[in-house]
Short mmCIF file of C-alpha atoms in Angstrom, two decimals:
data_model
loop_
_atom_site.label_atom_id
_atom_site.label_comp_id
_atom_site.label_asym_id
_atom_site.label_seq_id
_atom_site.Cartn_x
_atom_site.Cartn_y
_atom_site.Cartn_z
CA UNK G 1 56.74 75.58 -125.50
CA UNK G 2 57.29 77.35 -128.48
CA UNK G 3 53.42 78.60 -128.27
CA UNK G 4 53.21 78.95 -124.58
CA UNK G 5 56.84 81.68 -125.11
CA UNK G 6 54.84 83.20 -127.95
CA UNK G 7 51.59 83.89 -125.81
CA UNK G 8 53.93 85.51 -123.08
CA UNK G 9 55.81 87.80 -125.62
CA UNK G 10 53.18 88.91 -126.89
CA UNK G 11 51.89 90.22 -123.28
CA UNK G 12 55.11 91.36 -122.31
CA UNK G 13 54.81 93.87 -125.87
CA UNK G 14 51.18 94.74 -124.98
CA UNK G 15 52.45 95.95 -120.99
CA UNK G 16 55.32 97.30 -122.78
CA UNK G 17 53.22 99.32 -125.09
CA UNK G 18 50.50 100.09 -122.95
CA UNK G 19 51.56 103.61 -122.75
CA UNK G 20 52.00 104.11 -126.20
CA UNK G 21 48.44 102.56 -126.78
CA UNK G 22 46.57 104.21 -123.93
CA UNK G 23 47.31 107.59 -125.86
CA UNK G 24 44.94 106.23 -128.88
CA UNK G 25 41.52 106.60 -129.23
CA UNK G 26 40.58 103.19 -129.89
CA UNK G 27 41.84 101.18 -126.44
CA UNK G 28 39.25 99.33 -126.01
CA UNK G 29 38.88 97.91 -129.10
CA UNK G 30 42.98 97.28 -129.46
CA UNK G 31 42.86 95.17 -126.29
CA UNK G 32 39.48 93.46 -127.26
CA UNK G 33 41.71 92.17 -130.24
CA UNK G 34 44.50 91.28 -128.61
CA UNK G 35 42.42 89.26 -125.79
CA UNK G 36 40.38 87.40 -128.69
CA UNK G 37 44.03 86.22 -130.37
CA UNK G 38 45.19 85.30 -127.06
CA UNK G 39 42.00 83.48 -126.35
CA UNK G 40 42.86 81.69 -129.52
CA UNK G 41 46.39 80.91 -128.77
CA UNK G 42 45.58 79.73 -124.83
CA UNK G 43 43.28 77.51 -126.97
CA UNK G 44 45.61 75.36 -128.86
CA UNK G 45 47.97 75.10 -125.70
CA UNK G 46 48.36 71.75 -123.88
CA UNK G 47 47.82 70.72 -120.16
CA UNK G 48 51.40 71.42 -118.96
CA UNK G 49 51.86 74.69 -120.95
CA UNK G 50 48.70 75.92 -119.35
CA UNK G 51 50.15 75.38 -116.35
CA UNK G 52 53.50 77.02 -117.12
CA UNK G 53 51.08 79.74 -118.79
CA UNK G 54 49.42 80.16 -115.42
CA UNK G 55 52.15 80.82 -113.44
CA UNK G 56 53.85 83.37 -115.68
CA UNK G 57 50.84 85.25 -115.95
CA UNK G 58 50.74 85.28 -112.29
CA UNK G 59 54.43 86.48 -112.35
CA UNK G 60 53.22 89.63 -115.16
CA UNK G 61 49.99 90.32 -112.92
CA UNK G 62 52.17 91.12 -109.64
CA UNK G 63 54.54 92.92 -112.31
CA UNK G 64 51.50 95.25 -113.11
CA UNK G 65 50.54 95.96 -109.94
CA UNK G 66 53.86 96.64 -109.31
CA UNK G 67 53.60 99.42 -111.92
CA UNK G 68 50.64 100.79 -110.43
CA UNK G 69 51.78 101.33 -107.17
CA UNK G 70 54.64 103.03 -108.75
CA UNK G 71 52.67 105.19 -110.91
CA UNK G 72 49.23 105.61 -109.66
CA UNK G 73 50.23 106.09 -105.99
CA UNK G 74 48.48 109.12 -104.64
CA UNK G 75 46.39 109.64 -107.62
CA UNK G 76 42.75 108.69 -108.56
CA UNK G 77 41.21 107.73 -111.65
CA UNK G 78 37.72 107.48 -112.22
CA UNK G 79 36.65 107.88 -108.93
CA UNK G 80 39.70 105.23 -107.46
CA UNK G 81 41.89 106.36 -105.73
CA UNK G 82 45.25 104.72 -104.77
CA UNK G 83 47.41 104.57 -102.00
CA UNK G 84 50.50 103.25 -101.48
CA UNK G 85 50.83 100.93 -97.95
CA UNK G 86 53.15 99.25 -96.29
CA UNK G 87 54.31 97.67 -92.77
CA UNK G 88 52.80 99.77 -90.52
CA UNK G 89 49.30 101.22 -88.89
CA UNK G 90 46.88 103.20 -90.82
CA UNK G 91 43.76 104.70 -89.22
CA UNK G 92 40.38 104.65 -91.36
CA UNK G 93 39.32 108.44 -91.91
CA UNK G 94 43.07 110.26 -91.30
CA UNK G 95 45.85 108.13 -92.64
CA UNK G 96 43.33 106.15 -95.08
CA UNK G 97 39.32 107.33 -95.68
CA UNK G 98 36.93 105.21 -94.17
CA UNK G 99 35.57 103.33 -97.23
CA UNK G 100 36.10 100.06 -99.13
CA UNK G 101 39.29 98.65 -100.34
CA UNK G 102 40.92 96.53 -102.59
CA UNK G 103 44.18 95.86 -100.79
CA UNK G 104 47.16 94.35 -103.35
CA UNK G 105 50.16 93.10 -102.30
CA UNK G 106 53.43 93.50 -104.62
CA UNK G 107 56.41 91.78 -102.47
CA UNK G 108 56.18 90.38 -99.37
CA UNK G 109 59.01 90.06 -96.35
CA UNK G 110 59.85 86.16 -95.30
CA UNK G 111 56.92 85.24 -97.32
CA UNK G 112 54.60 86.55 -95.03
CA UNK G 113 51.98 89.58 -95.68
CA UNK G 114 48.87 90.06 -93.06
CA UNK G 115 46.36 92.69 -93.16
CA UNK G 116 44.15 92.53 -90.16
CA UNK G 117 42.28 95.16 -87.74
CA UNK G 118 42.37 94.74 -84.08
CA UNK G 119 40.10 95.45 -81.16
CA UNK G 120 43.66 96.18 -79.18
CA UNK G 121 44.02 99.13 -81.15
CA UNK G 122 40.58 100.41 -81.69
CA UNK G 123 37.32 99.30 -80.33
CA UNK G 124 35.08 99.95 -83.34
CA UNK G 125 37.73 98.74 -85.99
CA UNK G 126 35.73 96.01 -88.17
CA UNK G 127 37.17 94.16 -91.53
CA UNK G 128 35.35 92.44 -94.27
CA UNK G 129 37.48 90.25 -96.13
CA UNK G 130 36.57 88.48 -99.15
CA UNK G 131 38.36 85.28 -100.50
CA UNK G 132 37.21 83.84 -103.86
CA UNK G 133 33.70 82.72 -102.42
CA UNK G 134 33.19 86.01 -100.97
CA UNK G 135 32.53 84.85 -97.63
CA UNK G 136 35.97 84.82 -94.98
CA UNK G 137 35.70 86.22 -91.88
CA UNK G 138 34.55 89.52 -90.44
CA UNK G 139 34.72 91.09 -87.62
CA UNK G 140 37.53 92.60 -85.04
CA UNK G 141 40.62 90.55 -84.85
CA UNK G 142 40.18 89.49 -88.74
CA UNK G 143 43.33 88.41 -90.67
CA UNK G 144 44.36 86.97 -93.83
CA UNK G 145 47.62 85.90 -94.69
CA UNK G 146 48.68 86.56 -98.37
CA UNK G 147 51.54 86.22 -100.99
CA UNK G 148 52.60 88.42 -103.43
CA UNK G 149 50.27 88.56 -106.43
CA UNK G 150 47.18 88.39 -103.98
CA UNK G 151 44.35 90.93 -103.52
CA UNK G 152 41.64 91.17 -100.97
CA UNK G 153 39.05 93.53 -100.50
CA UNK G 154 38.21 95.35 -97.11
CA UNK G 155 36.06 97.82 -95.35
CA UNK G 156 37.74 100.29 -93.16
CA UNK G 157 35.24 102.40 -91.02
CA UNK G 158 35.73 105.38 -89.41
CA UNK G 159 38.05 105.00 -86.19
CA UNK G 160 38.96 101.43 -87.74
CA UNK G 161 42.67 100.14 -87.84
CA UNK G 162 44.29 98.36 -90.73
CA UNK G 163 47.62 97.02 -89.54
CA UNK G 164 49.92 95.44 -92.28
CA UNK G 165 52.58 92.99 -91.68
CA UNK G 166 55.36 92.69 -93.85
CA UNK G 167 55.96 93.57 -97.34
CA UNK G 168 54.28 96.27 -99.40
CA UNK G 169 51.72 97.08 -102.02
CA UNK G 170 48.82 99.45 -102.55
CA UNK G 171 45.21 99.99 -101.32
CA UNK G 172 42.65 101.23 -104.58
CA UNK G 173 39.44 102.78 -102.92
CA UNK G 174 36.61 100.89 -104.67
CA UNK G 175 33.96 102.47 -102.99
CA UNK G 176 32.30 104.47 -99.47
#
């Protein structure tokens, strides 16, 4: 347990100092060095400690997504734009420009967050959702239920409609 707390503490230090480190010129090498050190520490953990660490990392990942949403909403970095999304209907080409997005879920209502595009709202609606094996379901009326910490990739066509039910997160535009 002591080892896992040390690993988590190191991760917290990395995240809390991220803004200061980001100003340095050698950010990539700093992060590479930390990653090597963390990997070595993780290799020494036992079975139960690894499972506990995984759950803690999921929580930290969700926290990082919440910070990205709070700090980057409405901005663009290296060709990626970040838009906060919450329960509602988003029209491709007006509310969200058409393109490929990765949707990150930060918080959910009643443990259910659903992203869908429905032909009820637009005849041309189309949605590509990919899970870990990069194949889920395509076409109108496609939906995917998710929980906080999940992410999914979508392709929002012009005149397509993204319907978000329950919770909030952000959409990161990753391509045309």
